[in-house]
Amino acid sequence: MKKIPPFVMERNFLILMLGVFVNGLGSGIYYVAGMLLVLNVSGSVLYSGFAFFALTLANTMSFLIAPLANYAKYKNSLVYSNLIKAIILFTIPLVNYTIGLNVWYVITLLFITALFTQFTYPIESTILPIIVGKDHVIEANSYLQTIRESMDIAFIAGAGILISLIGTIPSITITALCLILVSTLYAFFNFQQPEQDREKSKSIGSAVTSYFTDLKAGFTYISNSLVTHMIFSLVFINMSMVIMTTNLPAFSLLKGNGIEAVYGFYLASMSLGVLLGSILSPKLKHIDFGKLIITTFAGTGFMWIGTSLLPLIPSMILFSTGAISLGIINILVFSSIQKQVETAYIGRVITVLTSAAGLGMPIGSLIGGVLGETFAPEIPVMICGISMIIFSLFWLSSSVLRKLPGIDHVHLFSS
C-alpha cells in the first residue's frame, strides 16, 4: 500500500482540503443554478453570453486585483472575502421574494462574486508552498485538484437534480451557507505568512506606488519567460472554450429533451475528465511536455466534435474523455510556477498569466451568445472541438513548444 505523504496530515493542509471540499459543494450548485437562473429569467441564450462575458471579464481583470492581496494577511483575506460573497448571494432570494429579479441584477452579482474569487484564488495558490513546502507542490496540487474535481462530479451532477426539485433560488441560498462555513474553517489557519520586503508607509501616494510596483513585477516575470511563447495559443483556446460553455445550457437541454438536470450531468462529465487528468499528471511529468500537449489536445478536438454530433450518452462520454487534457495542463503548468517563483510573487505571476490567457474569453462569450441565437447549439460545440485541433497544430508548428522536455526540466522563467 502506498504511504500517505506526511503533509496530508498537517493541520493547515487538512483545513485547506476541507475548505476546498465545502467550496466544491457550494460552487457546484452555484455554477449550475447561476447560469440556469440567467437563462430562465431572460429566456435567451444571448443573455447567457452576457453572463459569461461578466464572468470572463472578471477573470481578465484579475491581474489588477492580485497585488491587493499583498496589503492584507492571507488568512484574513480568505475569511472575509468568502463571507462577503455569501452576503452578496443572500441578496438574490431577498430581491426575488420582494421586488423581483432582473436579469441584469443577476449578471452584476455574478460579476462581483467572480471578482472576489480572483482575489482569493492567487492567495490559495500562494499559501500552498508555505504549507507543504516546494518539494511537495505537484503532489499537493494533485490531491487538492482531485478533491475539487471529485466534488464537482458529485455536486454538479446532483445540482441539476436538486435544482429540478427545489428551484434555482433556494439552491443559491445553499451556496451562500457553504461560503459561511468555508469562512469559519479558514479562520482556524495558523501558518506563518512570510514578511514582505517593503517599506511600510502610511501615505496614499506610497501605497499606490507600491501597488503598481507589485503589478509590474508580475509582468516582468512573464515577459522574461517561456510563457510568452504560450500566450497566443492559450488566448485562442480559452476563447474557444467560452464559445462552447456559453451554449452548454442550451446544448444540454437539446440533448436531454428539455431536462434541466442534463446540464449538471454535462458539467459533471467534464469535471470527471479534469479529475482523471489531475490524477494522471504526476505520472506524466516525465514525458516531453510539448509532445504531451500536442497529442492530448488533438485527441480532445476529435472527441468534442463527436460530442456535438452523437446522442446523449456517447456525447457525454466523449465530452468527459476530451477534458482529461485540461486537467493535465492545469496541474503541470501551475505546479511549475509554484515551484519556480518566489513565494511573494506566486499570486501575481499566476494572475497575470491567467489574465493574459483569458483576454479572448469576454469576446468568446459574446460570440458564443450570438452563435447560440443564430445557429443550433451543436455548432459552437463543434467549433470548440475544431479549435482544439488548431491549438495542437500551432504547438506542433512551433519548434520552441514542440521540443519542450518533461515539465520538471522546463525552465519557465529566466533565473
mmCIF file of C-alpha atoms in Angstrom:
data_model
loop_
_atom_site.group_PDB
_atom_site.id
_atom_site.type_symbol
_atom_site.label_atom_id
_atom_site.label_comp_id
_atom_site.label_asym_id
_atom_site.label_seq_id
_atom_site.Cartn_x
_atom_site.Cartn_y
_atom_site.Cartn_z
ATOM 1 C CA MET A 1 0.000 0.000 0.000
ATOM 2 C CA LYS A 2 1.289 3.445 -0.958
ATOM 3 C CA LYS A 3 2.326 5.516 2.045
ATOM 4 C CA ILE A 4 0.349 8.713 2.639
ATOM 5 C CA PRO A 5 2.650 11.763 2.320
ATOM 6 C CA PRO A 6 3.217 13.443 5.712
ATOM 7 C CA PHE A 7 1.957 16.852 4.510
ATOM 8 C CA VAL A 8 -1.538 15.404 4.044
ATOM 9 C CA MET A 9 -1.981 15.149 7.827
ATOM 10 C CA GLU A 10 -0.637 18.649 8.501
ATOM 11 C CA ARG A 11 -3.218 20.865 10.223
ATOM 12 C CA ASN A 12 -3.252 23.703 7.688
ATOM 13 C CA PHE A 13 -3.384 21.355 4.708
ATOM 14 C CA LEU A 14 -6.314 19.481 6.267
ATOM 15 C CA ILE A 15 -8.136 22.806 6.749
ATOM 16 C CA LEU A 16 -7.416 23.745 3.134
ATOM 17 C CA MET A 17 -8.653 20.360 1.869
ATOM 18 C CA LEU A 18 -11.835 20.622 3.933
ATOM 19 C CA GLY A 19 -12.380 24.179 2.701
ATOM 20 C CA VAL A 20 -11.932 23.010 -0.896
ATOM 21 C CA PHE A 21 -14.449 20.209 -0.215
ATOM 22 C CA VAL A 22 -17.130 22.570 1.121
ATOM 23 C CA ASN A 23 -16.379 25.112 -1.615
ATOM 24 C CA GLY A 24 -16.850 22.327 -4.135
ATOM 25 C CA LEU A 25 -20.316 21.656 -2.771
ATOM 26 C CA GLY A 26 -21.312 25.319 -2.903
ATOM 27 C CA SER A 27 -19.703 26.246 -6.207
ATOM 28 C CA GLY A 28 -21.059 23.138 -7.929
ATOM 29 C CA ILE A 29 -24.598 24.154 -7.054
ATOM 30 C CA TYR A 30 -23.920 27.845 -7.760
ATOM 31 C CA TYR A 31 -22.445 27.297 -11.214
ATOM 32 C CA VAL A 32 -25.422 25.297 -12.456
ATOM 33 C CA ALA A 33 -28.026 27.434 -10.658
ATOM 34 C CA GLY A 34 -26.485 30.770 -11.695
ATOM 35 C CA MET A 35 -26.410 30.031 -15.424
ATOM 36 C CA LEU A 36 -29.853 28.401 -15.417
ATOM 37 C CA LEU A 37 -31.208 31.400 -13.472
ATOM 38 C CA VAL A 38 -29.946 33.766 -16.176
ATOM 39 C CA LEU A 39 -31.451 31.565 -18.882
ATOM 40 C CA ASN A 40 -34.769 31.252 -17.020
ATOM 41 C CA VAL A 41 -35.121 34.944 -16.142
ATOM 42 C CA SER A 42 -34.150 36.162 -19.640
ATOM 43 C CA GLY A 43 -35.338 33.269 -21.801
ATOM 44 C CA SER A 44 -32.433 33.927 -24.218
ATOM 45 C CA VAL A 45 -29.047 32.327 -24.955
ATOM 46 C CA LEU A 46 -27.797 35.836 -25.786
ATOM 47 C CA TYR A 47 -28.076 36.765 -22.085
ATOM 48 C CA SER A 48 -26.114 33.614 -21.241
ATOM 49 C CA GLY A 49 -23.423 35.178 -23.409
ATOM 50 C CA PHE A 50 -23.655 38.404 -21.403
ATOM 51 C CA ALA A 51 -23.377 36.390 -18.162
ATOM 52 C CA PHE A 52 -20.257 34.594 -19.369
ATOM 53 C CA PHE A 53 -18.908 37.950 -20.552
ATOM 54 C CA ALA A 54 -19.244 39.264 -16.984
ATOM 55 C CA LEU A 55 -17.536 36.185 -15.513
ATOM 56 C CA THR A 56 -14.677 36.176 -18.009
ATOM 57 C CA LEU A 57 -14.206 39.950 -17.739
ATOM 58 C CA ALA A 58 -13.644 39.471 -14.003
ATOM 59 C CA ASN A 59 -11.081 36.774 -14.820
ATOM 60 C CA THR A 60 -9.292 39.090 -17.250
ATOM 61 C CA MET A 61 -9.170 41.816 -14.588
ATOM 62 C CA SER A 62 -7.523 39.515 -12.061
ATOM 63 C CA PHE A 63 -4.045 40.957 -12.726
ATOM 64 C CA LEU A 64 -5.307 44.280 -11.307
ATOM 65 C CA ILE A 65 -6.755 42.618 -8.216
ATOM 66 C CA ALA A 66 -3.994 40.171 -7.262
ATOM 67 C CA PRO A 67 -1.450 42.741 -5.969
ATOM 68 C CA LEU A 68 -4.038 43.925 -3.423
ATOM 69 C CA ALA A 69 -3.547 40.628 -1.557
ATOM 70 C CA ASN A 70 -0.065 41.802 -0.559
ATOM 71 C CA TYR A 71 -1.578 44.510 1.655
ATOM 72 C CA ALA A 72 -3.576 42.129 3.820
ATOM 73 C CA LYS A 73 -2.975 38.959 5.804
ATOM 74 C CA TYR A 74 -3.612 35.870 3.673
ATOM 75 C CA LYS A 75 -5.775 34.278 6.351
ATOM 76 C CA ASN A 76 -7.943 37.379 6.876
ATOM 77 C CA SER A 77 -8.335 37.843 3.132
ATOM 78 C CA LEU A 78 -9.661 34.302 2.684
ATOM 79 C CA VAL A 79 -12.038 34.560 5.640
ATOM 80 C CA TYR A 80 -13.601 37.937 4.849
ATOM 81 C CA SER A 81 -13.742 37.513 1.073
ATOM 82 C CA ASN A 82 -15.780 34.313 1.335
ATOM 83 C CA LEU A 83 -18.026 35.953 3.947
ATOM 84 C CA ILE A 84 -18.719 38.938 1.665
ATOM 85 C CA LYS A 85 -19.518 36.587 -1.235
ATOM 86 C CA ALA A 86 -22.045 34.803 0.996
ATOM 87 C CA ILE A 87 -23.750 38.082 1.887
ATOM 88 C CA ILE A 88 -23.947 39.058 -1.794
ATOM 89 C CA LEU A 89 -25.570 35.745 -2.721
ATOM 90 C CA PHE A 90 -28.129 36.067 0.101
ATOM 91 C CA THR A 91 -29.463 39.182 -1.685
ATOM 92 C CA ILE A 92 -30.692 37.045 -4.617
ATOM 93 C CA PRO A 93 -33.514 35.315 -2.691
ATOM 94 C CA LEU A 94 -34.184 38.581 -0.812
ATOM 95 C CA VAL A 95 -34.698 40.556 -4.025
ATOM 96 C CA ASN A 96 -36.579 37.713 -5.688
ATOM 97 C CA TYR A 97 -39.150 37.429 -2.892
ATOM 98 C CA THR A 98 -39.619 41.224 -2.561
ATOM 99 C CA ILE A 99 -39.344 43.325 -5.732
ATOM 100 C CA GLY A 100 -38.497 40.533 -8.175
ATOM 101 C CA LEU A 101 -35.290 39.628 -10.005
ATOM 102 C CA ASN A 102 -33.971 41.420 -13.064
ATOM 103 C CA VAL A 103 -31.546 39.558 -15.352
ATOM 104 C CA TRP A 104 -29.024 42.424 -15.232
ATOM 105 C CA TYR A 105 -29.043 42.332 -11.413
ATOM 106 C CA VAL A 106 -28.164 38.621 -11.538
ATOM 107 C CA ILE A 107 -25.405 39.200 -14.103
ATOM 108 C CA THR A 108 -23.980 42.060 -11.995
ATOM 109 C CA LEU A 109 -23.818 39.833 -8.902
ATOM 110 C CA LEU A 110 -22.136 37.081 -10.929
ATOM 111 C CA PHE A 111 -19.505 39.641 -11.916
ATOM 112 C CA ILE A 112 -18.924 40.915 -8.361
ATOM 113 C CA THR A 113 -18.612 37.440 -6.819
ATOM 114 C CA ALA A 114 -16.213 36.473 -9.622
ATOM 115 C CA LEU A 115 -14.033 39.481 -8.734
ATOM 116 C CA PHE A 116 -13.743 38.243 -5.143
ATOM 117 C CA THR A 117 -12.766 34.816 -6.464
ATOM 118 C CA GLN A 118 -9.940 36.456 -8.453
ATOM 119 C CA PHE A 119 -8.734 37.910 -5.152
ATOM 120 C CA THR A 120 -8.809 34.649 -3.164
ATOM 121 C CA TYR A 121 -7.591 32.187 -5.818
ATOM 122 C CA PRO A 122 -3.986 33.506 -6.007
ATOM 123 C CA ILE A 123 -3.848 33.549 -2.195
ATOM 124 C CA GLU A 124 -4.750 29.849 -2.081
ATOM 125 C CA SER A 125 -2.057 29.202 -4.703
ATOM 126 C CA THR A 126 0.460 31.247 -2.699
ATOM 127 C CA ILE A 127 -0.130 29.587 0.680
ATOM 128 C CA LEU A 128 0.169 26.029 -0.653
ATOM 129 C CA PRO A 129 4.019 26.067 -0.907
ATOM 130 C CA ILE A 130 4.108 27.724 2.542
ATOM 131 C CA ILE A 131 2.039 24.887 3.998
ATOM 132 C CA VAL A 132 3.550 21.829 2.263
ATOM 133 C CA GLY A 133 6.971 23.050 1.053
ATOM 134 C CA LYS A 134 8.029 23.491 -2.574
ATOM 135 C CA ASP A 135 9.184 19.859 -2.920
ATOM 136 C CA HIS A 136 5.614 18.595 -2.425
ATOM 137 C CA VAL A 137 3.757 21.167 -4.547
ATOM 138 C CA ILE A 138 2.895 18.944 -7.542
ATOM 139 C CA GLU A 139 1.673 16.119 -5.294
ATOM 140 C CA ALA A 140 -0.279 18.517 -3.045
ATOM 141 C CA ASN A 141 -1.868 20.195 -6.062
ATOM 142 C CA SER A 142 -2.872 16.793 -7.374
ATOM 143 C CA TYR A 143 -4.536 15.992 -4.021
ATOM 144 C CA LEU A 144 -6.446 19.295 -3.999
ATOM 145 C CA GLN A 145 -7.454 19.078 -7.645
ATOM 146 C CA THR A 146 -8.623 15.505 -7.123
ATOM 147 C CA ILE A 147 -10.862 16.711 -4.287
ATOM 148 C CA ARG A 148 -12.134 19.654 -6.383
ATOM 149 C CA GLU A 149 -12.998 17.561 -9.389
ATOM 150 C CA SER A 150 -14.387 14.661 -7.327
ATOM 151 C CA MET A 151 -16.715 17.098 -5.603
ATOM 152 C CA ASP A 152 -17.628 18.677 -8.915
ATOM 153 C CA ILE A 153 -18.594 15.279 -10.325
ATOM 154 C CA ALA A 154 -20.860 14.530 -7.372
ATOM 155 C CA PHE A 155 -22.185 18.005 -6.612
ATOM 156 C CA ILE A 156 -22.593 19.372 -10.153
ATOM 157 C CA ALA A 157 -24.369 16.211 -11.253
ATOM 158 C CA GLY A 158 -26.519 16.386 -8.116
ATOM 159 C CA ALA A 159 -27.043 20.135 -8.557
ATOM 160 C CA GLY A 160 -29.095 19.630 -11.701
ATOM 161 C CA ILE A 161 -31.362 17.201 -9.861
ATOM 162 C CA LEU A 162 -31.525 19.451 -6.766
ATOM 163 C CA ILE A 163 -32.488 22.475 -8.870
ATOM 164 C CA SER A 164 -35.202 20.445 -10.587
ATOM 165 C CA LEU A 165 -36.636 19.646 -7.132
ATOM 166 C CA ILE A 166 -36.285 22.941 -5.188
ATOM 167 C CA GLY A 167 -35.539 25.571 -7.848
ATOM 168 C CA THR A 168 -32.605 27.882 -8.602
ATOM 169 C CA ILE A 169 -33.186 30.458 -5.827
ATOM 170 C CA PRO A 170 -33.117 28.035 -2.844
ATOM 171 C CA SER A 171 -30.104 26.333 -4.436
ATOM 172 C CA ILE A 172 -28.154 29.622 -4.478
ATOM 173 C CA THR A 173 -29.048 30.061 -0.789
ATOM 174 C CA ILE A 174 -27.347 26.715 -0.100
ATOM 175 C CA THR A 175 -24.215 28.045 -1.826
ATOM 176 C CA ALA A 176 -24.230 31.113 0.445
ATOM 177 C CA LEU A 177 -24.406 28.872 3.526
ATOM 178 C CA CYS A 178 -21.443 26.843 2.233
ATOM 179 C CA LEU A 179 -19.391 30.044 1.875
ATOM 180 C CA ILE A 180 -20.106 30.940 5.508
ATOM 181 C CA LEU A 181 -18.842 27.513 6.542
ATOM 182 C CA VAL A 182 -15.687 27.969 4.424
ATOM 183 C CA SER A 183 -15.015 31.325 6.133
ATOM 184 C CA THR A 184 -15.334 29.633 9.520
ATOM 185 C CA LEU A 185 -12.919 26.859 8.524
ATOM 186 C CA TYR A 186 -10.269 29.238 7.191
ATOM 187 C CA ALA A 187 -10.404 31.191 10.448
ATOM 188 C CA PHE A 188 -8.533 28.229 12.008
ATOM 189 C CA PHE A 189 -5.442 28.574 9.770
ATOM 190 C CA ASN A 190 -2.235 29.086 11.781
ATOM 191 C CA PHE A 191 0.520 29.172 9.126
ATOM 192 C CA GLN A 192 3.192 31.881 9.290
ATOM 193 C CA GLN A 193 2.909 34.421 6.487
ATOM 194 C CA PRO A 194 6.347 35.436 5.127
ATOM 195 C CA GLU A 195 7.356 39.031 5.760
ATOM 196 C CA GLN A 196 7.346 41.206 2.645
ATOM 197 C CA ASP A 197 10.476 43.248 1.962
ATOM 198 C CA ARG A 198 8.701 46.561 1.542
ATOM 199 C CA GLU A 199 8.850 49.812 3.426
ATOM 200 C CA LYS A 200 5.714 50.381 5.420
ATOM 201 C CA SER A 201 4.218 53.776 4.693
ATOM 202 C CA LYS A 202 1.024 55.453 5.703
ATOM 203 C CA SER A 203 0.877 57.790 2.718
ATOM 204 C CA ILE A 204 -1.644 57.038 -0.026
ATOM 205 C CA GLY A 205 0.901 58.022 -2.670
ATOM 206 C CA SER A 206 3.420 55.460 -1.426
ATOM 207 C CA ALA A 207 0.749 52.771 -1.277
ATOM 208 C CA VAL A 208 -0.272 53.474 -4.888
ATOM 209 C CA THR A 209 3.378 53.400 -5.968
ATOM 210 C CA SER A 210 3.881 50.058 -4.201
ATOM 211 C CA TYR A 211 0.739 48.675 -5.865
ATOM 212 C CA PHE A 212 1.986 49.492 -9.369
ATOM 213 C CA THR A 213 5.434 48.170 -8.481
ATOM 214 C CA ASP A 214 3.842 44.843 -7.498
ATOM 215 C CA LEU A 215 1.779 44.885 -10.677
ATOM 216 C CA LYS A 216 4.865 45.498 -12.806
ATOM 217 C CA ALA A 217 6.753 42.679 -11.054
ATOM 218 C CA GLY A 218 4.215 40.144 -12.281
ATOM 219 C CA PHE A 219 4.537 41.393 -15.861
ATOM 220 C CA THR A 220 8.339 41.328 -15.590
ATOM 221 C CA TYR A 221 8.300 37.674 -14.568
ATOM 222 C CA ILE A 222 6.037 36.821 -17.513
ATOM 223 C CA SER A 223 7.843 38.963 -20.104
ATOM 224 C CA ASN A 224 11.192 37.292 -19.379
ATOM 225 C CA SER A 225 9.816 33.776 -19.568
ATOM 226 C CA LEU A 226 8.947 30.867 -21.804
ATOM 227 C CA VAL A 227 5.290 31.570 -21.031
ATOM 228 C CA THR A 228 5.237 34.369 -23.644
ATOM 229 C CA HIS A 229 5.525 31.663 -26.329
ATOM 230 C CA MET A 230 2.345 30.025 -24.991
ATOM 231 C CA ILE A 231 0.128 33.077 -24.516
ATOM 232 C CA PHE A 232 -1.317 33.384 -28.030
ATOM 233 C CA SER A 233 -2.374 29.743 -28.148
ATOM 234 C CA LEU A 234 -3.822 29.942 -24.626
ATOM 235 C CA VAL A 235 -5.849 33.056 -25.550
ATOM 236 C CA PHE A 236 -7.201 31.214 -28.581
ATOM 237 C CA ILE A 237 -8.122 28.051 -26.692
ATOM 238 C CA ASN A 238 -9.810 29.947 -23.839
ATOM 239 C CA MET A 239 -11.900 31.948 -26.298
ATOM 240 C CA SER A 240 -12.976 28.714 -27.991
ATOM 241 C CA MET A 241 -13.841 27.098 -24.659
ATOM 242 C CA VAL A 242 -16.082 30.017 -23.689
ATOM 243 C CA ILE A 243 -17.889 29.895 -27.044
ATOM 244 C CA MET A 244 -18.806 26.321 -26.136
ATOM 245 C CA THR A 245 -19.617 26.802 -22.434
ATOM 246 C CA THR A 246 -21.855 29.789 -23.202
ATOM 247 C CA ASN A 247 -24.041 27.444 -25.234
ATOM 248 C CA LEU A 248 -23.710 24.414 -22.964
ATOM 249 C CA PRO A 249 -27.009 25.033 -21.075
ATOM 250 C CA ALA A 250 -28.977 25.199 -24.351
ATOM 251 C CA PHE A 251 -26.932 22.308 -25.820
ATOM 252 C CA SER A 252 -27.710 20.169 -22.751
ATOM 253 C CA LEU A 253 -31.410 20.953 -22.901
ATOM 254 C CA LEU A 254 -31.426 19.926 -26.578
ATOM 255 C CA LYS A 255 -29.585 16.631 -25.982
ATOM 256 C CA GLY A 256 -31.670 15.894 -22.869
ATOM 257 C CA ASN A 257 -35.051 16.731 -24.413
ATOM 258 C CA GLY A 258 -35.582 19.731 -22.125
ATOM 259 C CA ILE A 259 -34.476 18.112 -18.827
ATOM 260 C CA GLU A 260 -32.528 20.715 -16.790
ATOM 261 C CA ALA A 261 -30.591 18.082 -14.845
ATOM 262 C CA VAL A 262 -28.715 17.106 -18.025
ATOM 263 C CA TYR A 263 -26.789 20.408 -17.865
ATOM 264 C CA GLY A 264 -25.423 19.313 -14.496
ATOM 265 C CA PHE A 265 -24.533 15.913 -15.953
ATOM 266 C CA TYR A 266 -22.518 17.501 -18.780
ATOM 267 C CA LEU A 267 -20.646 19.731 -16.321
ATOM 268 C CA ALA A 268 -20.005 16.703 -14.093
ATOM 269 C CA SER A 269 -18.703 14.700 -17.041
ATOM 270 C CA MET A 270 -16.227 17.496 -17.807
ATOM 271 C CA SER A 271 -15.167 17.519 -14.144
ATOM 272 C CA LEU A 272 -14.630 13.756 -14.305
ATOM 273 C CA GLY A 273 -12.283 14.243 -17.257
ATOM 274 C CA VAL A 274 -10.369 17.022 -15.496
ATOM 275 C CA LEU A 275 -10.161 14.800 -12.398
ATOM 276 C CA LEU A 276 -8.634 11.956 -14.400
ATOM 277 C CA GLY A 277 -6.151 14.403 -15.900
ATOM 278 C CA SER A 278 -5.255 15.685 -12.427
ATOM 279 C CA ILE A 279 -4.690 12.161 -11.130
ATOM 280 C CA LEU A 280 -2.586 11.225 -14.148
ATOM 281 C CA SER A 281 -0.480 14.404 -14.209
ATOM 282 C CA PRO A 282 2.162 13.341 -11.608
ATOM 283 C CA LYS A 283 2.679 10.124 -13.602
ATOM 284 C CA LEU A 284 3.069 12.038 -16.881
ATOM 285 C CA LYS A 285 5.504 14.725 -15.739
ATOM 286 C CA HIS A 286 8.484 12.800 -17.173
ATOM 287 C CA ILE A 287 7.011 12.761 -20.712
ATOM 288 C CA ASP A 288 8.139 15.550 -23.042
ATOM 289 C CA PHE A 289 5.683 18.345 -22.270
ATOM 290 C CA GLY A 290 5.433 19.578 -25.873
ATOM 291 C CA LYS A 291 4.558 16.146 -27.264
ATOM 292 C CA LEU A 292 2.143 15.501 -24.396
ATOM 293 C CA ILE A 293 0.132 18.682 -25.051
ATOM 294 C CA ILE A 294 0.098 18.207 -28.841
ATOM 295 C CA THR A 295 -1.171 14.631 -28.577
ATOM 296 C CA THR A 296 -3.765 15.098 -25.829
ATOM 297 C CA PHE A 297 -5.327 18.275 -27.228
ATOM 298 C CA ALA A 298 -5.586 16.815 -30.738
ATOM 299 C CA GLY A 299 -7.489 13.921 -29.173
ATOM 300 C CA THR A 300 -9.690 16.372 -27.274
ATOM 301 C CA GLY A 301 -10.611 18.127 -30.526
ATOM 302 C CA PHE A 302 -11.804 14.964 -32.257
ATOM 303 C CA MET A 303 -13.708 13.824 -29.165
ATOM 304 C CA TRP A 304 -15.564 17.123 -28.793
ATOM 305 C CA ILE A 305 -16.516 17.123 -32.471
ATOM 306 C CA GLY A 306 -18.050 13.726 -31.696
ATOM 307 C CA THR A 307 -19.717 15.264 -28.632
ATOM 308 C CA SER A 308 -21.584 17.712 -30.868
ATOM 309 C CA LEU A 309 -22.805 15.028 -33.287
ATOM 310 C CA LEU A 310 -23.682 11.944 -31.218
ATOM 311 C CA PRO A 311 -26.696 11.157 -28.982
ATOM 312 C CA LEU A 312 -26.700 11.974 -25.250
ATOM 313 C CA ILE A 313 -24.802 9.060 -23.665
ATOM 314 C CA PRO A 314 -21.902 8.721 -26.156
ATOM 315 C CA SER A 315 -21.809 12.525 -26.361
ATOM 316 C CA MET A 316 -21.243 12.806 -22.595
ATOM 317 C CA ILE A 317 -18.601 10.046 -22.640
ATOM 318 C CA LEU A 318 -16.581 11.815 -25.338
ATOM 319 C CA PHE A 319 -17.067 15.172 -23.604
ATOM 320 C CA SER A 320 -15.605 13.720 -20.401
ATOM 321 C CA THR A 321 -12.686 11.946 -22.085
ATOM 322 C CA GLY A 322 -11.780 15.080 -24.018
ATOM 323 C CA ALA A 323 -11.478 17.090 -20.783
ATOM 324 C CA ILE A 324 -8.589 14.923 -19.497
ATOM 325 C CA SER A 325 -6.083 17.170 -21.297
ATOM 326 C CA LEU A 326 -7.358 20.202 -19.345
ATOM 327 C CA GLY A 327 -6.561 18.544 -16.006
ATOM 328 C CA ILE A 328 -3.076 17.592 -17.181
ATOM 329 C CA ILE A 329 -2.052 21.058 -18.385
ATOM 330 C CA ASN A 330 -3.560 22.806 -15.325
ATOM 331 C CA ILE A 331 -1.654 20.756 -12.758
ATOM 332 C CA LEU A 332 1.689 20.635 -14.559
ATOM 333 C CA VAL A 333 1.889 24.324 -15.531
ATOM 334 C CA PHE A 334 0.653 25.811 -12.253
ATOM 335 C CA SER A 335 2.742 23.425 -10.157
ATOM 336 C CA SER A 336 5.829 24.522 -12.108
ATOM 337 C CA ILE A 337 5.008 28.162 -11.413
ATOM 338 C CA GLN A 338 4.625 27.447 -7.697
ATOM 339 C CA LYS A 339 7.993 25.637 -7.643
ATOM 340 C CA GLN A 340 9.993 28.145 -9.695
ATOM 341 C CA VAL A 341 8.641 31.508 -8.498
ATOM 342 C CA GLU A 342 9.461 33.161 -5.161
ATOM 343 C CA THR A 343 6.571 32.872 -2.685
ATOM 344 C CA ALA A 344 5.913 36.630 -2.648
ATOM 345 C CA TYR A 345 5.412 36.656 -6.425
ATOM 346 C CA ILE A 346 3.387 33.466 -6.987
ATOM 347 C CA GLY A 347 -0.032 35.116 -6.763
ATOM 348 C CA ARG A 348 0.954 37.966 -9.081
ATOM 349 C CA VAL A 349 2.519 35.692 -11.696
ATOM 350 C CA ILE A 350 -0.442 33.307 -11.738
ATOM 351 C CA THR A 351 -2.975 36.119 -12.065
ATOM 352 C CA VAL A 352 -1.015 37.924 -14.790
ATOM 353 C CA LEU A 353 -0.776 34.630 -16.676
ATOM 354 C CA THR A 354 -4.468 33.788 -16.276
ATOM 355 C CA SER A 355 -5.475 37.352 -17.147
ATOM 356 C CA ALA A 356 -3.353 37.334 -20.299
ATOM 357 C CA ALA A 357 -4.585 33.878 -21.295
ATOM 358 C CA GLY A 358 -8.163 34.999 -20.612
ATOM 359 C CA LEU A 359 -8.064 38.060 -22.875
ATOM 360 C CA GLY A 360 -10.139 36.307 -25.524
ATOM 361 C CA MET A 361 -12.751 34.968 -23.121
ATOM 362 C CA PRO A 362 -15.058 38.042 -22.920
ATOM 363 C CA ILE A 363 -15.035 38.206 -26.727
ATOM 364 C CA GLY A 364 -15.691 34.471 -26.903
ATOM 365 C CA SER A 365 -18.703 34.766 -24.597
ATOM 366 C CA LEU A 366 -20.303 37.403 -26.832
ATOM 367 C CA ILE A 367 -19.520 35.392 -29.976
ATOM 368 C CA GLY A 368 -20.978 32.328 -28.274
ATOM 369 C CA GLY A 369 -24.165 34.215 -27.400
ATOM 370 C CA VAL A 370 -24.610 35.408 -30.994
ATOM 371 C CA LEU A 371 -23.879 31.945 -32.417
ATOM 372 C CA GLY A 372 -26.370 30.411 -29.979
ATOM 373 C CA GLU A 373 -29.077 32.803 -31.119
ATOM 374 C CA THR A 374 -28.284 32.229 -34.810
ATOM 375 C CA PHE A 375 -27.435 28.527 -35.106
ATOM 376 C CA ALA A 376 -28.250 25.234 -33.396
ATOM 377 C CA PRO A 377 -26.245 24.802 -30.145
ATOM 378 C CA GLU A 378 -24.281 21.869 -31.623
ATOM 379 C CA ILE A 379 -22.383 24.304 -33.876
ATOM 380 C CA PRO A 380 -20.485 26.169 -31.074
ATOM 381 C CA VAL A 381 -19.505 22.818 -29.504
ATOM 382 C CA MET A 382 -18.175 21.605 -32.858
ATOM 383 C CA ILE A 383 -16.278 24.896 -33.331
ATOM 384 C CA CYS A 384 -14.588 24.349 -29.958
ATOM 385 C CA GLY A 385 -13.528 20.830 -30.987
ATOM 386 C CA ILE A 386 -12.029 22.121 -34.236
ATOM 387 C CA SER A 387 -10.228 24.856 -32.275
ATOM 388 C CA MET A 388 -8.564 22.241 -30.042
ATOM 389 C CA ILE A 389 -7.083 20.613 -33.146
ATOM 390 C CA ILE A 390 -5.867 24.017 -34.395
ATOM 391 C CA PHE A 391 -4.303 24.622 -30.943
ATOM 392 C CA SER A 392 -2.454 21.313 -31.234
ATOM 393 C CA LEU A 393 -1.230 22.160 -34.746
ATOM 394 C CA PHE A 394 0.060 25.538 -33.504
ATOM 395 C CA TRP A 395 2.193 23.833 -30.849
ATOM 396 C CA LEU A 396 3.361 21.319 -33.451
ATOM 397 C CA SER A 397 4.460 24.136 -35.787
ATOM 398 C CA SER A 398 6.419 25.934 -33.032
ATOM 399 C CA SER A 399 9.899 24.461 -32.544
ATOM 400 C CA VAL A 400 10.129 26.031 -29.052
ATOM 401 C CA LEU A 401 6.861 24.474 -27.818
ATOM 402 C CA ARG A 402 7.171 21.204 -29.729
ATOM 403 C CA LYS A 403 10.594 20.403 -28.218
ATOM 404 C CA LEU A 404 9.739 21.164 -24.577
ATOM 405 C CA PRO A 405 11.133 18.417 -22.270
ATOM 406 C CA GLY A 406 9.422 16.892 -19.230
ATOM 407 C CA ILE A 407 7.825 19.599 -17.073
ATOM 408 C CA ASP A 408 10.391 19.207 -14.251
ATOM 409 C CA HIS A 409 13.098 20.201 -16.736
ATOM 410 C CA VAL A 410 11.187 23.089 -18.331
ATOM 411 C CA HIS A 411 12.585 26.417 -17.097
ATOM 412 C CA LEU A 412 9.532 28.643 -17.444
ATOM 413 C CA PHE A 413 11.312 31.686 -16.040
ATOM 414 C CA SER A 414 14.778 33.092 -16.581
ATOM 415 C CA SER A 415 16.950 32.997 -13.463
#
